[in-house]
Amino acid sequence: MIIRCFACSTRFRIDPAALGDSGRRVRCTNCGHVWLELPQRHAAPRLEPNGPPPAPSTSPAPTTAPSLERGGALWFGWLVAGFVVAVVLTGLAIGRNTIVAAWPDTVRAYDSAGLTITVAHADGLRIAEIESERVQGGNGAVLLVRGIIENTIEHSRTVPPLQAVLADETGAELHRWRVATVSTALGAGQSTTFESWLAEPPEGAARVTVGFVAEGQG
């Protein structure tokens, strides 16, 4: 018959007659664990004890099922856990615009991960106090643009990307560039500032405007 160690699950072959009617204490030759092995109902007739308790055969049963089963279960568990994590991360990436719209503070995490956020509109946000100043530096002229963005509504929202557009007196566009804000999420009634430098502004520049980048623009 085959018996199994309760401590290390190693299996051994033993003569059922060696257990007697009431069982015998046996010792695992692999880990040294000792336990009482009871006979099966169809055990052979009782044998009179003549010496110390019999030890199981030192030859393991011709199967390594316990270790294989444990390894397979562990591997399957890690596979399932990895699949669940992948599904969750995919959902967070695909639904990031909705998530950021509901919880604006999460935009920082997406920015750190390099995932862009598309904001459908800028309702409730107001660009104010835009100033531009041409400064002469050691390496040539520099155009400084700064201003404030205010959240005028009663709930938090993200700040869409900003861009500045430089035009001549006729309104013809000469140059445009992205402008970074100090904060990318504003609570109700909060405001943030922006400031940007443009080195060597083009000749003929007469006015500068700052606005939110429309959805779908690069």
XYZ file of N, CA and C in Angstrom:
654
model
N 0.853 -1.199 0.000
C 0.000 0.000 0.000
C 0.886 1.244 0.000
N 0.298 2.363 -0.402
C 1.021 3.632 -0.474
C 0.579 4.502 0.700
N 1.529 5.033 1.451
C 1.225 5.978 2.524
C 1.916 7.293 2.200
N 1.420 8.371 2.834
C 1.953 9.710 2.530
C 2.307 10.430 3.817
N 3.469 11.073 3.835
C 3.898 11.866 4.988
C 3.039 13.119 5.080
N 2.500 13.412 6.276
C 1.642 14.574 6.457
C 2.429 15.881 6.479
N 3.752 15.786 6.659
C 4.563 16.992 6.761
C 5.100 17.445 5.415
N 5.671 16.510 4.642
C 6.304 16.894 3.372
C 5.628 16.294 2.154
N 4.561 15.485 2.372
C 3.774 14.887 1.288
C 4.527 13.846 0.481
N 5.704 13.425 0.953
C 6.413 12.349 0.256
C 5.641 11.040 0.438
N 5.527 10.262 -0.615
C 4.759 9.018 -0.558
C 5.707 7.807 -0.560
N 5.290 6.769 0.195
C 6.100 5.572 0.337
C 5.228 4.333 0.157
N 5.870 3.222 -0.184
C 5.190 1.928 -0.276
C 5.518 1.108 0.978
N 4.498 0.550 1.623
C 4.692 -0.216 2.854
C 3.797 -1.449 2.818
N 4.234 -2.510 3.471
C 3.439 -3.732 3.566
C 2.282 -3.493 4.535
N 1.017 -3.621 4.107
C -0.123 -3.367 5.006
C -0.086 -4.247 6.255
N 0.468 -5.448 6.143
C 0.499 -6.348 7.294
C 1.355 -5.790 8.417
N 2.302 -4.904 8.090
C 3.195 -4.363 9.110
C 2.475 -3.392 10.038
N 1.269 -2.934 9.669
C 0.538 -1.981 10.502
C -0.259 -2.649 11.604
N -0.566 -3.962 11.454
C -1.352 -4.658 12.463
C -2.793 -4.183 12.449
N -3.528 -4.548 13.510
C -4.939 -4.167 13.597
C -5.129 -2.747 14.121
N -4.221 -2.269 14.959
C -4.392 -0.944 15.580
C -3.463 0.109 15.007
N -2.664 -0.237 14.015
C -1.782 0.737 13.401
C -0.408 0.781 14.044
N 0.522 1.428 13.403
C 1.888 1.567 13.894
C 2.390 2.993 13.680
N 3.317 3.386 14.550
C 3.987 4.674 14.360
C 5.078 4.499 13.306
N 5.072 5.345 12.325
C 6.059 5.263 11.260
C 6.789 6.601 11.145
N 7.973 6.564 10.592
C 8.805 7.763 10.469
C 9.162 8.002 9.003
N 9.023 9.250 8.555
C 9.358 9.620 7.170
C 10.869 9.687 7.030
N 11.389 8.950 6.078
C 12.840 8.951 5.860
C 13.307 10.198 5.118
N 12.359 11.019 4.662
C 12.729 12.233 3.939
C 12.887 13.420 4.877
N 11.881 13.618 5.809
C 11.929 14.775 6.696
C 11.984 14.409 8.174
N 11.824 13.109 8.491
C 11.915 12.673 9.873
C 10.618 12.769 10.653
N 9.530 13.204 10.027
C 8.250 13.324 10.720
C 7.725 11.936 11.118
N 7.169 11.822 12.353
C 6.641 10.560 12.874
C 5.139 10.706 13.060
N 4.374 9.711 12.638
C 2.921 9.740 12.811
C 2.387 8.317 12.970
N 1.119 8.222 13.394
C 0.464 6.933 13.568
C -0.298 6.604 12.289
N 0.106 5.561 11.608
C -0.546 5.125 10.376
C -1.522 4.002 10.731
N -2.812 4.206 10.476
C -3.839 3.220 10.793
C -4.040 2.279 9.618
N -4.394 1.017 9.900
C -4.609 0.061 8.795
C -5.928 0.329 8.081
N -5.996 -0.096 6.842
C -7.253 -0.024 6.105
C -8.167 -1.157 6.544
N -9.453 -1.041 6.214
C -10.432 -2.033 6.683
C -10.137 -3.437 6.163
N -9.522 -3.494 5.014
C -9.253 -4.807 4.435
C -7.814 -5.242 4.724
N -7.257 -4.770 5.835
C -5.873 -5.094 6.155
C -5.719 -6.588 6.420
N -4.492 -7.061 6.274
C -4.204 -8.479 6.518
C -4.361 -8.795 7.994
N -4.495 -10.078 8.370
C -4.601 -10.467 9.788
C -3.455 -9.898 10.587
N -3.734 -9.653 11.882
C -2.760 -9.033 12.765
C -1.520 -9.913 12.932
N -0.364 -9.223 12.916
C 0.896 -9.913 13.152
C 1.419 -9.510 14.519
N 1.964 -10.464 15.243
C 2.508 -10.164 16.558
C 3.751 -9.299 16.396
N 3.851 -8.219 17.206
C 5.031 -7.340 17.093
C 6.298 -8.044 17.533
N 7.332 -7.940 16.766
C 8.618 -8.531 17.111
C 9.718 -7.516 16.820
N 9.822 -6.456 17.607
C 10.877 -5.480 17.383
C 10.313 -4.080 17.230
N 11.160 -3.159 16.810
C 10.748 -1.743 16.695
C 9.753 -1.558 15.563
N 9.026 -0.416 15.569
C 8.048 -0.150 14.503
C 8.705 -0.171 13.141
N 8.021 -0.723 12.170
C 8.625 -0.792 10.828
C 8.736 0.602 10.225
N 9.814 0.831 9.540
C 10.006 2.100 8.832
C 9.551 1.930 7.400
N 8.961 2.949 6.814
C 8.555 2.840 5.408
C 9.754 2.567 4.521
N 9.484 2.007 3.380
C 10.531 1.765 2.398
C 11.188 3.077 2.032
N 12.493 3.064 1.889
C 13.215 4.287 1.538
C 13.038 4.650 0.082
N 12.390 3.780 -0.680
C 12.155 4.070 -2.097
C 10.811 4.766 -2.248
N 10.792 6.019 -2.671
C 9.525 6.718 -2.849
C 8.671 6.006 -3.874
N 7.367 6.210 -3.750
C 6.459 5.650 -4.746
C 6.812 6.209 -6.111
N 6.608 5.427 -7.165
C 7.059 5.833 -8.507
C 6.213 6.951 -9.094
N 6.041 8.003 -8.325
C 5.321 9.157 -8.856
C 5.719 10.381 -8.052
N 5.765 11.513 -8.690
C 6.082 12.779 -8.032
C 4.899 13.716 -8.131
N 3.703 13.124 -8.097
C 2.477 13.908 -8.273
C 2.349 15.051 -7.301
N 2.644 14.857 -5.929
C 2.435 15.970 -5.013
C 3.199 17.225 -5.397
N 4.529 17.075 -5.699
C 5.311 18.259 -6.036
C 4.855 18.861 -7.348
N 4.504 18.012 -8.299
C 4.035 18.537 -9.578
C 2.718 19.280 -9.409
N 1.838 18.725 -8.554
C 0.559 19.385 -8.341
C 0.740 20.729 -7.669
N 1.640 20.760 -6.653
C 1.868 22.032 -5.976
C 2.469 23.062 -6.929
N 3.451 22.647 -7.730
C 4.060 23.570 -8.686
C 3.070 24.055 -9.717
N 2.213 23.136 -10.213
C 1.220 23.534 -11.204
C 0.209 24.499 -10.643
N -0.221 24.256 -9.397
C -1.188 25.161 -8.781
C -0.587 26.543 -8.569
N 0.684 26.596 -8.142
C 1.343 27.886 -7.944
C 1.484 28.643 -9.256
N 1.905 27.917 -10.287
C 2.054 28.551 -11.601
C 0.724 29.089 -12.113
N -0.341 28.300 -11.950
C -1.666 28.729 -12.400
C -2.147 29.957 -11.620
N -1.848 29.973 -10.297
C -2.243 31.123 -9.478
C -1.567 32.402 -9.938
N -0.262 32.315 -10.220
C 0.448 33.498 -10.720
C -0.080 33.929 -12.085
N -0.435 32.971 -12.908
C -0.966 33.294 -14.234
C -2.280 34.059 -14.120
N -3.161 33.572 -13.227
C -4.449 34.249 -13.036
C -4.237 35.655 -12.477
N -3.332 35.777 -11.481
C -3.066 37.091 -10.886
C -2.514 38.063 -11.927
N -1.594 37.588 -12.772
C -1.043 38.447 -13.819
C -2.106 38.888 -14.816
N -3.021 37.967 -15.140
C -4.093 38.304 -16.076
C -5.010 39.375 -15.489
N -5.340 39.229 -14.196
C -6.217 40.212 -13.547
C -5.557 41.585 -13.522
N -4.261 41.632 -13.180
C -3.542 42.910 -13.150
C -3.515 43.551 -14.538
N -3.275 42.732 -15.571
C -3.237 43.258 -16.936
C -4.584 43.843 -17.338
N -5.675 43.163 -16.965
C -7.012 43.670 -17.298
C -7.275 44.990 -16.595
N -6.895 45.076 -15.315
C -7.124 46.314 -14.555
C -6.324 47.473 -15.148
N -5.037 47.232 -15.450
C -4.203 48.294 -16.018
C -4.716 48.733 -17.382
N -5.176 47.773 -18.184
C -5.731 48.124 -19.501
C -6.968 48.990 -19.344
N -7.833 48.624 -18.402
C -9.029 49.422 -18.162
C -8.701 50.829 -17.700
N -7.686 50.962 -16.825
C -7.291 52.285 -16.356
C -6.715 53.130 -17.487
N -5.997 52.484 -18.417
C -5.419 53.230 -19.541
C -6.493 53.646 -20.547
N -7.384 52.708 -20.907
C -8.414 53.005 -21.900
C -9.401 54.040 -21.367
N -9.771 53.915 -20.106
C -10.770 54.822 -19.544
C -10.179 56.009 -18.824
N -8.940 56.379 -19.144
C -8.262 57.428 -18.390
C -8.943 58.792 -18.498
N -9.512 59.102 -19.667
C -10.158 60.412 -19.806
C -11.370 60.529 -18.888
N -12.153 59.458 -18.802
C -13.316 59.463 -17.907
C -12.877 59.515 -16.454
N -11.819 58.766 -16.124
C -11.327 58.734 -14.744
C -10.811 60.108 -14.327
N -10.041 60.750 -15.199
C -9.488 62.061 -14.872
C -10.593 63.111 -14.766
N -11.619 62.971 -15.594
C -12.729 63.921 -15.524
C -13.436 63.826 -14.174
N -13.519 62.603 -13.624
C -14.186 62.417 -12.330
C -13.256 62.731 -11.165
N -11.976 62.363 -11.296
C -10.992 62.614 -10.231
C -9.791 63.328 -10.838
N -9.830 64.642 -10.910
C -8.770 65.410 -11.605
C -7.371 65.173 -11.075
N -7.239 64.862 -9.780
C -5.895 64.680 -9.226
C -5.160 63.494 -9.845
N -5.885 62.565 -10.463
C -5.230 61.398 -11.058
C -4.449 61.753 -12.321
N -4.630 62.965 -12.833
C -3.922 63.344 -14.061
C -2.412 63.308 -13.858
N -1.955 63.560 -12.632
C -0.505 63.538 -12.371
C 0.068 62.134 -12.568
N -0.693 61.130 -12.130
C -0.233 59.749 -12.302
C -0.142 59.392 -13.779
N -1.134 59.799 -14.569
C -1.099 59.509 -15.997
C 0.033 60.279 -16.684
N 0.286 61.517 -16.238
C 1.402 62.278 -16.798
C 2.722 61.555 -16.536
N 2.881 61.010 -15.318
C 4.113 60.299 -14.973
C 4.286 59.048 -15.820
N 3.166 58.411 -16.190
C 3.219 57.193 -16.997
C 3.334 57.492 -18.490
N 3.300 58.768 -18.864
C 3.418 59.138 -20.272
C 2.149 58.943 -21.072
N 0.980 58.863 -20.396
C -0.297 58.690 -21.077
C -0.978 60.046 -21.217
N -1.301 60.423 -22.437
C -1.926 61.715 -22.671
C -3.395 61.687 -22.276
N -3.900 62.832 -21.851
C -5.288 62.981 -21.459
C -5.967 63.927 -22.446
N -7.086 63.486 -22.984
C -7.861 64.305 -23.909
C -9.055 64.902 -23.175
N -9.145 66.222 -23.139
C -10.252 66.903 -22.488
C -11.178 67.449 -23.565
N -12.448 67.077 -23.468
C -13.396 67.427 -24.535
C -13.607 68.917 -24.649
N -13.589 69.650 -23.563
C -13.831 71.090 -23.611
C -13.215 71.732 -22.379
N -13.292 73.049 -22.307
C -12.707 73.776 -21.183
C -13.775 74.584 -20.472
N -15.014 74.099 -20.445
C -16.088 74.822 -19.776
C -15.741 75.057 -18.318
N -15.958 76.274 -17.858
C -15.696 76.605 -16.462
C -14.299 77.122 -16.213
N -13.396 77.005 -17.168
C -12.030 77.504 -17.014
C -11.878 78.829 -17.759
N -11.241 79.773 -17.100
C -11.074 81.100 -17.706
C -9.607 81.487 -17.687
N -9.102 81.932 -18.841
C -7.733 82.427 -18.954
C -7.768 83.931 -18.727
N -6.981 84.413 -17.772
C -7.034 85.829 -17.403
C -5.630 86.399 -17.231
N -5.573 87.723 -17.237
C -4.356 88.481 -16.951
C -3.173 88.043 -17.810
N -3.410 87.892 -19.118
C -2.324 87.513 -20.031
C -1.396 88.707 -20.225
N -0.122 88.481 -20.051
C 0.894 89.513 -20.248
C 1.991 88.967 -21.150
N 2.509 89.838 -21.985
C 3.655 89.466 -22.833
C 4.681 90.590 -22.776
N 5.918 90.197 -22.774
C 6.993 91.178 -22.642
C 8.199 90.712 -23.436
N 8.732 91.606 -24.244
C 9.937 91.295 -25.009
C 11.145 91.732 -24.188
N 12.035 90.787 -23.945
C 13.220 91.057 -23.129
C 14.461 90.819 -23.974
N 15.427 91.714 -23.842
C 16.676 91.567 -24.587
C 17.693 90.888 -23.681
N 18.074 89.690 -24.032
C 19.052 88.962 -23.237
C 20.399 88.924 -23.908
N 21.321 88.206 -23.286
C 22.667 88.127 -23.820
C 22.734 87.372 -25.132
N 21.780 86.456 -25.366
C 21.770 85.676 -26.603
C 20.718 86.157 -27.593
N 20.178 87.347 -27.372
C 19.173 87.874 -28.289
C 17.853 88.145 -27.580
N 16.830 88.469 -28.361
C 15.523 88.814 -27.817
C 14.786 87.564 -27.340
N 14.016 87.759 -26.273
C 13.199 86.676 -25.700
C 11.815 87.248 -25.418
N 10.774 86.490 -25.783
C 9.402 86.905 -25.520
C 8.887 86.117 -24.315
N 8.457 86.838 -23.275
C 7.914 86.229 -22.070
C 6.392 86.345 -22.101
N 5.726 85.203 -21.914
C 4.259 85.175 -21.872
C 3.839 84.527 -20.557
N 2.917 85.163 -19.832
C 2.430 84.616 -18.561
C 0.974 84.994 -18.358
N 0.330 84.285 -17.434
C -1.074 84.551 -17.162
C -1.621 83.634 -16.086
N -2.952 83.645 -15.924
C -3.634 82.878 -14.880
C -4.785 82.100 -15.503
N -5.027 80.886 -14.972
C -6.201 80.095 -15.356
C -7.049 79.901 -14.102
N -8.335 80.232 -14.184
C -9.237 80.143 -13.035
C -10.328 79.109 -13.295
N -10.652 78.354 -12.271
C -11.779 77.417 -12.336
C -12.995 78.123 -11.732
N -13.980 78.435 -12.544
C -15.125 79.224 -12.090
C -16.340 78.376 -11.715
N -16.228 77.053 -11.803
C -17.374 76.209 -11.491
C -17.190 75.560 -10.117
N -18.214 74.859 -9.660
C -18.241 74.363 -8.281
C -17.758 72.921 -8.135
N -17.058 72.419 -9.108
C -16.460 71.096 -8.958
C -15.095 71.086 -9.631
N -14.279 70.123 -9.234
C -12.912 70.054 -9.755
C -12.902 69.648 -11.223
N -11.838 70.068 -11.895
C -11.670 69.634 -13.278
C -10.214 69.781 -13.682
N -9.856 69.095 -14.745
C -8.483 69.140 -15.253
C -8.286 70.364 -16.128
N -7.029 70.724 -16.287
C -6.674 71.854 -17.151
C -6.182 71.287 -18.486
N -6.884 71.583 -19.583
C -6.437 71.077 -20.890
C -5.099 71.706 -21.277
N -4.410 71.144 -22.251
C -3.155 71.733 -22.715
C -3.368 73.151 -23.236
N -2.361 73.969 -23.051
C -2.399 75.363 -23.508
C -1.428 75.562 -24.666
N -1.746 76.544 -25.509
C -0.799 76.930 -26.542
C -0.872 78.445 -26.745
N 0.271 79.001 -27.081
C 0.355 80.425 -27.392
C 0.521 80.582 -28.895
N -0.130 81.605 -29.447
C -0.065 81.868 -30.892
C 0.418 83.303 -31.090
N 1.457 83.442 -31.875
C 2.030 84.747 -32.173
C 1.606 85.155 -33.577
N 1.078 86.363 -33.720
C 0.563 86.828 -35.016
C 1.082 88.225 -35.315
N 0.985 88.616 -36.604
C 1.388 89.976 -36.981
C 0.186 90.910 -36.888
N 0.314 92.133 -37.373
C -0.750 93.121 -37.248
C -1.999 92.746 -38.033
N -1.852 91.955 -39.075
C -3.007 91.558 -39.885
C -3.710 90.326 -39.307
N -3.116 89.729 -38.288
C -3.691 88.517 -37.709
C -3.110 87.238 -38.268
N -2.179 87.352 -39.196
C -1.564 86.161 -39.780
C -0.669 85.484 -38.739
N -0.825 84.193 -38.621
C -0.058 83.457 -37.622
C 1.402 83.343 -38.028
N 2.283 83.640 -37.058
C 3.714 83.543 -37.292
C 4.342 82.332 -36.596
N 3.825 82.013 -35.420
C 4.414 80.901 -34.660
C 3.444 80.486 -33.564
N 3.461 79.194 -33.216
C 2.677 78.704 -32.082
C 3.498 77.686 -31.314
N 3.270 77.601 -30.007
C 3.997 76.658 -29.163
C 3.182 76.326 -27.917
N 3.529 75.198 -27.312
C 2.824 74.739 -26.113
C 3.281 75.533 -24.891
N 2.351 75.744 -23.972
C 2.619 76.474 -22.731
C 2.242 75.574 -21.561
N 3.139 75.423 -20.602
C 2.890 74.565 -19.444
C 2.292 75.371 -18.296
N 1.378 74.731 -17.561
C 0.787 75.349 -16.380
C 1.440 74.768 -15.125
N 1.385 75.526 -14.047
C 1.955 75.050 -12.789
C 1.170 73.854 -12.279
N -0.167 73.906 -12.394
C -1.039 72.820 -11.915
C -1.880 72.330 -13.066
N -2.115 70.999 -13.122
C -2.941 70.422 -14.187
C -4.325 70.014 -13.703
N -4.621 70.261 -12.425
C -5.945 69.969 -11.879
C -6.329 71.072 -10.910
N -7.550 71.569 -11.019
C -8.012 72.668 -10.180
C -9.291 72.282 -9.453
N -9.328 72.572 -8.170
C -10.548 72.390 -7.402
C -11.500 73.545 -7.649
N -12.683 73.476 -7.067
C -13.678 74.531 -7.247
C -13.115 75.868 -6.770
N -13.140 76.880 -7.664
C -12.682 78.217 -7.314
C -11.179 78.404 -7.289
N -10.410 77.363 -7.584
C -8.955 77.490 -7.550
C -8.416 78.067 -8.855
N -7.153 78.490 -8.829
C -6.509 79.032 -10.024
C -5.058 78.552 -10.067
N -4.468 78.669 -11.237
C -3.063 78.328 -11.421
C -2.451 79.309 -12.404
N -1.155 79.337 -12.478
C -0.466 80.268 -13.364
C 0.278 79.519 -14.460
N 0.624 80.248 -15.492
C 1.456 79.689 -16.551
C 2.468 80.740 -16.966
N 3.599 80.270 -17.473
C 4.663 81.170 -17.920
C 5.499 80.437 -18.955
N 5.821 81.129 -20.025
C 6.595 80.504 -21.098
C 7.507 81.529 -21.751
N 8.666 81.037 -22.202
C 9.653 81.883 -22.886
C 9.796 81.422 -24.334
N 9.828 82.373 -25.247
C 10.088 82.074 -26.659
C 11.329 82.833 -27.090
N 12.387 82.094 -27.392
C 13.644 82.722 -27.810
C 13.545 83.179 -29.258
N 14.082 84.356 -29.518
C 14.150 84.933 -30.863
C 12.786 84.912 -31.558
N 11.816 85.636 -31.039
C 10.497 85.696 -31.684
C 10.628 86.242 -33.107
N 9.784 85.794 -34.029
C 9.891 86.224 -35.436
C 9.620 87.717 -35.615
N 10.218 88.277 -36.642
C 10.016 89.696 -36.962
C 8.563 89.947 -37.357
N 8.049 91.088 -36.989
C 6.678 91.450 -37.344
C 5.653 90.989 -36.333
N 6.084 90.313 -35.265
C 5.137 89.847 -34.257
C 4.505 91.048 -33.567
N 3.175 91.089 -33.539
C 2.476 92.236 -32.971
C 1.588 91.852 -31.796
N 1.102 90.637 -31.743
C 0.232 90.241 -30.637
C 0.364 88.743 -30.381
N 0.038 88.366 -29.135
C 0.099 86.969 -28.743
C -1.208 86.610 -28.039
N -1.738 85.457 -28.369
C -2.949 84.958 -27.724
C -2.641 83.600 -27.103
N -3.347 83.272 -26.021
C -3.176 81.989 -25.336
C -4.539 81.329 -25.226
N -4.623 80.081 -25.616
C -5.891 79.360 -25.557
C -5.679 77.880 -25.299
N -6.769 77.174 -25.029
C -6.704 75.733 -24.813
C -6.600 75.007 -26.140
N -5.849 73.916 -26.159
C -5.712 73.118 -27.371
C -7.023 72.352 -27.580
N -7.588 72.463 -28.769
C -8.844 71.774 -29.068
C -8.633 70.275 -29.090
N -9.692 69.533 -28.790
C -9.608 68.084 -28.775
C -9.204 67.554 -30.147
N -8.226 66.638 -30.154
C -7.770 66.049 -31.408
C -6.570 66.735 -32.002
N -6.199 67.932 -31.484
C -5.010 68.603 -31.996
C -3.765 68.003 -31.388
N -2.661 68.042 -32.120
C -1.414 67.486 -31.610
C -0.708 68.416 -30.674
